PDB file of C-alpha atoms in Angstrom:
ATOM      1  CA  UNK A  21      24.092  43.447-119.039  1.00  0.00           C
ATOM      2  CA  UNK A  22      27.718  42.639-118.810  1.00  0.00           C
ATOM      3  CA  UNK A  23      27.223  40.398-115.843  1.00  0.00           C
ATOM      4  CA  UNK A  24      24.532  38.370-117.616  1.00  0.00           C
ATOM      5  CA  UNK A  25      26.870  38.041-120.579  1.00  0.00           C
ATOM      6  CA  UNK A  26      29.800  36.645-118.377  1.00  0.00           C
ATOM      7  CA  UNK A  27      27.454  34.162-116.808  1.00  0.00           C
ATOM      8  CA  UNK A  28      25.831  32.919-120.002  1.00  0.00           C
ATOM      9  CA  UNK A  29      29.294  32.901-121.845  1.00  0.00           C
ATOM     10  CA  UNK A  30      30.825  30.967-118.816  1.00  0.00           C
ATOM     11  CA  UNK A  31      28.016  28.381-118.843  1.00  0.00           C
ATOM     12  CA  UNK A  32      28.319  28.001-122.684  1.00  0.00           C
ATOM     13  CA  UNK A  33      32.022  27.583-122.562  1.00  0.00           C
ATOM     14  CA  UNK A  34      31.633  24.904-119.767  1.00  0.00           C
ATOM     15  CA  UNK A  35      29.068  22.828-121.769  1.00  0.00           C
ATOM     16  CA  UNK A  36      31.045  23.041-124.957  1.00  0.00           C
ATOM     17  CA  UNK A  37      34.421  22.260-123.330  1.00  0.00           C
ATOM     18  CA  UNK A  38      32.948  19.103-121.810  1.00  0.00           C
ATOM     19  CA  UNK A  39      31.453  18.098-125.081  1.00  0.00           C
ATOM     20  CA  UNK A  40      34.781  18.774-126.816  1.00  0.00           C
ATOM     21  CA  UNK A  41      36.782  16.915-124.367  1.00  0.00           C
ATOM     22  CA  UNK A  42      34.423  13.835-124.813  1.00  0.00           C
ATOM     23  CA  UNK A  43      35.061  13.942-128.488  1.00  0.00           C
ATOM     24  CA  UNK A  44      38.762  14.425-128.481  1.00  0.00           C
ATOM     25  CA  UNK A  45      39.240  11.625-125.917  1.00  0.00           C
ATOM     26  CA  UNK A  46      37.088   9.322-127.967  1.00  0.00           C
ATOM     27  CA  UNK A  47      34.576   8.699-125.050  1.00  0.00           C
ATOM     28  CA  UNK A  48      32.274   5.827-126.362  1.00  0.00           C
ATOM     29  CA  UNK A  49      29.283   7.568-124.837  1.00  0.00           C
ATOM     30  CA  UNK A  50      29.909  10.571-126.977  1.00  0.00           C
ATOM     31  CA  UNK A  51      31.404   8.907-130.187  1.00  0.00           C
ATOM     32  CA  UNK A  52      29.096   6.034-130.670  1.00  0.00           C
ATOM     33  CA  UNK A  53      25.790   7.942-130.969  1.00  0.00           C
ATOM     34  CA  UNK A  54      27.597  10.243-133.530  1.00  0.00           C
ATOM     35  CA  UNK A  55      28.807   7.555-135.686  1.00  0.00           C
ATOM     36  CA  UNK A  56      25.902   4.971-135.505  1.00  0.00           C
ATOM     37  CA  UNK A  57      22.820   7.295-135.061  1.00  0.00           C
ATOM     38  CA  UNK A  58      24.110  10.327-137.149  1.00  0.00           C
ATOM     39  CA  UNK A  59      26.587   8.729-139.572  1.00  0.00           C
ATOM     40  CA  UNK A  60      29.186  11.151-138.622  1.00  0.00           C
ATOM     41  CA  UNK A  61      32.551   9.842-140.018  1.00  0.00           C
ATOM     42  CA  UNK A  62      34.934   8.770-137.120  1.00  0.00           C
ATOM     43  CA  UNK A  63      37.698  10.979-138.610  1.00  0.00           C
ATOM     44  CA  UNK A  64      35.547  14.068-138.087  1.00  0.00           C
ATOM     45  CA  UNK A  65      34.919  13.637-134.363  1.00  0.00           C
ATOM     46  CA  UNK A  66      38.358  14.906-133.180  1.00  0.00           C
ATOM     47  CA  UNK A  67      37.882  17.956-135.580  1.00  0.00           C
ATOM     48  CA  UNK A  68      34.466  18.585-133.931  1.00  0.00           C
ATOM     49  CA  UNK A  69      35.924  18.320-130.492  1.00  0.00           C
ATOM     50  CA  UNK A  70      38.796  20.707-131.210  1.00  0.00           C
ATOM     51  CA  UNK A  71      36.215  23.192-132.700  1.00  0.00           C
ATOM     52  CA  UNK A  72      34.261  23.092-129.464  1.00  0.00           C
ATOM     53  CA  UNK A  73      37.378  23.472-127.213  1.00  0.00           C
ATOM     54  CA  UNK A  74      38.582  26.413-129.426  1.00  0.00           C
ATOM     55  CA  UNK A  75      35.235  27.906-129.225  1.00  0.00           C
ATOM     56  CA  UNK A  76      35.068  27.418-125.467  1.00  0.00           C
ATOM     57  CA  UNK A  77      38.467  29.198-125.058  1.00  0.00           C
ATOM     58  CA  UNK A  78      37.345  32.059-127.378  1.00  0.00           C
ATOM     59  CA  UNK A  79      34.153  32.419-125.441  1.00  0.00           C
ATOM     60  CA  UNK A  80      35.980  32.835-122.153  1.00  0.00           C
ATOM     61  CA  UNK A  81      38.537  35.054-123.751  1.00  0.00           C
ATOM     62  CA  UNK A  82      35.689  37.233-125.092  1.00  0.00           C
ATOM     63  CA  UNK A  83      34.830  38.245-121.505  1.00  0.00           C
ATOM     64  CA  UNK A  84      37.846  40.490-121.684  1.00  0.00           C
ATOM     65  CA  UNK A  85      38.139  41.194-125.415  1.00  0.00           C
ATOM     66  CA  UNK A  86      34.697  41.475-127.042  1.00  0.00           C
ATOM     67  CA  UNK A  87      35.472  40.721-130.704  1.00  0.00           C
ATOM     68  CA  UNK A  88      36.824  37.344-129.838  1.00  0.00           C
ATOM     69  CA  UNK A  89      33.836  36.425-127.785  1.00  0.00           C
ATOM     70  CA  UNK A  90      31.491  37.720-130.491  1.00  0.00           C
ATOM     71  CA  UNK A  91      33.165  35.670-132.982  1.00  0.00           C
ATOM     72  CA  UNK A  92      33.285  32.565-130.908  1.00  0.00           C
ATOM     73  CA  UNK A  93      29.526  32.740-129.981  1.00  0.00           C
ATOM     74  CA  UNK A  94      28.636  33.321-133.536  1.00  0.00           C
ATOM     75  CA  UNK A  95      30.537  30.317-134.646  1.00  0.00           C
ATOM     76  CA  UNK A  96      28.687  28.394-131.933  1.00  0.00           C
ATOM     77  CA  UNK A  97      25.376  29.312-133.264  1.00  0.00           C
ATOM     78  CA  UNK A  98      26.455  28.011-136.621  1.00  0.00           C
ATOM     79  CA  UNK A  99      28.019  24.928-135.189  1.00  0.00           C
ATOM     80  CA  UNK A 100      24.701  23.974-133.393  1.00  0.00           C
ATOM     81  CA  UNK A 101      22.491  24.904-136.236  1.00  0.00           C
ATOM     82  CA  UNK A 102      24.615  22.419-138.280  1.00  0.00           C
ATOM     83  CA  UNK A 103      24.177  19.889-135.508  1.00  0.00           C
ATOM     84  CA  UNK A 104      20.424  20.445-135.305  1.00  0.00           C
ATOM     85  CA  UNK A 105      20.202  19.867-139.193  1.00  0.00           C
ATOM     86  CA  UNK A 106      22.289  16.583-138.685  1.00  0.00           C
ATOM     87  CA  UNK A 107      19.989  15.403-136.044  1.00  0.00           C
ATOM     88  CA  UNK A 108      16.836  16.160-138.149  1.00  0.00           C
ATOM     89  CA  UNK A 109      18.318  14.600-141.312  1.00  0.00           C
ATOM     90  CA  UNK A 110      18.988  11.334-139.282  1.00  0.00           C
ATOM     91  CA  UNK A 111      15.525  11.556-137.590  1.00  0.00           C
ATOM     92  CA  UNK A 112      17.113  11.564-134.273  1.00  0.00           C
ATOM     93  CA  UNK A 113      14.385  13.632-132.669  1.00  0.00           C
ATOM     94  CA  UNK A 114      15.533  12.933-129.120  1.00  0.00           C
ATOM     95  CA  UNK A 115      18.919  14.690-130.181  1.00  0.00           C
ATOM     96  CA  UNK A 116      17.259  17.746-131.664  1.00  0.00           C
ATOM     97  CA  UNK A 117      16.068  19.267-128.397  1.00  0.00           C
ATOM     98  CA  UNK A 118      19.370  19.330-126.487  1.00  0.00           C
ATOM     99  CA  UNK A 119      21.240  20.367-129.449  1.00  0.00           C
ATOM    100  CA  UNK A 120      18.606  23.069-130.391  1.00  0.00           C
ATOM    101  CA  UNK A 121      18.757  24.407-126.646  1.00  0.00           C
ATOM    102  CA  UNK A 122      22.556  24.702-127.089  1.00  0.00           C
ATOM    103  CA  UNK A 123      22.009  26.650-130.311  1.00  0.00           C
ATOM    104  CA  UNK A 124      19.517  29.058-128.502  1.00  0.00           C
ATOM    105  CA  UNK A 125      21.798  29.346-125.523  1.00  0.00           C
ATOM    106  CA  UNK A 126      24.738  30.229-128.058  1.00  0.00           C
ATOM    107  CA  UNK A 127      22.351  32.739-129.612  1.00  0.00           C
ATOM    108  CA  UNK A 128      21.611  34.236-126.165  1.00  0.00           C
ATOM    109  CA  UNK A 129      25.213  34.536-125.353  1.00  0.00           C
ATOM    110  CA  UNK A 130      25.973  36.246-128.674  1.00  0.00           C
ATOM    111  CA  UNK A 131      23.065  38.706-128.124  1.00  0.00           C
ATOM    112  CA  UNK A 132      24.179  39.605-124.546  1.00  0.00           C
ATOM    113  CA  UNK A 133      27.717  40.016-125.770  1.00  0.00           C
ATOM    114  CA  UNK A 134      26.689  42.392-128.553  1.00  0.00           C
ATOM    115  CA  UNK A 135      24.594  44.319-126.137  1.00  0.00           C
ATOM    116  CA  UNK A 136      27.317  44.725-123.611  1.00  0.00           C
ATOM    117  CA  UNK A 137      30.216  45.381-126.012  1.00  0.00           C
TER     118      UNK A 137
END
């Protein structure tokens, strides 16, 4: 079970680190859909990026120290739940699926981490 938790956690950390990096650097492919389609204020985007990067670091650190990994993945579940809600409210149905998959992936990482702790 621990090996599965490590693999899923590493993949989650990689995905969220890329997303966070795109938000922090102001990559137009990442920032523009958030501001135009979803109505996210531009000033919030670096904060979202920092949260994603911090969560990625916590998820990787959680491989060695379970409590931080559990906390990081639980926060990812909440983060992506909020993202799904944001996509639904904006009627951005194309964005619901990938965001929902990341939420499910986060929940899987959390479950595996809890079972292997």
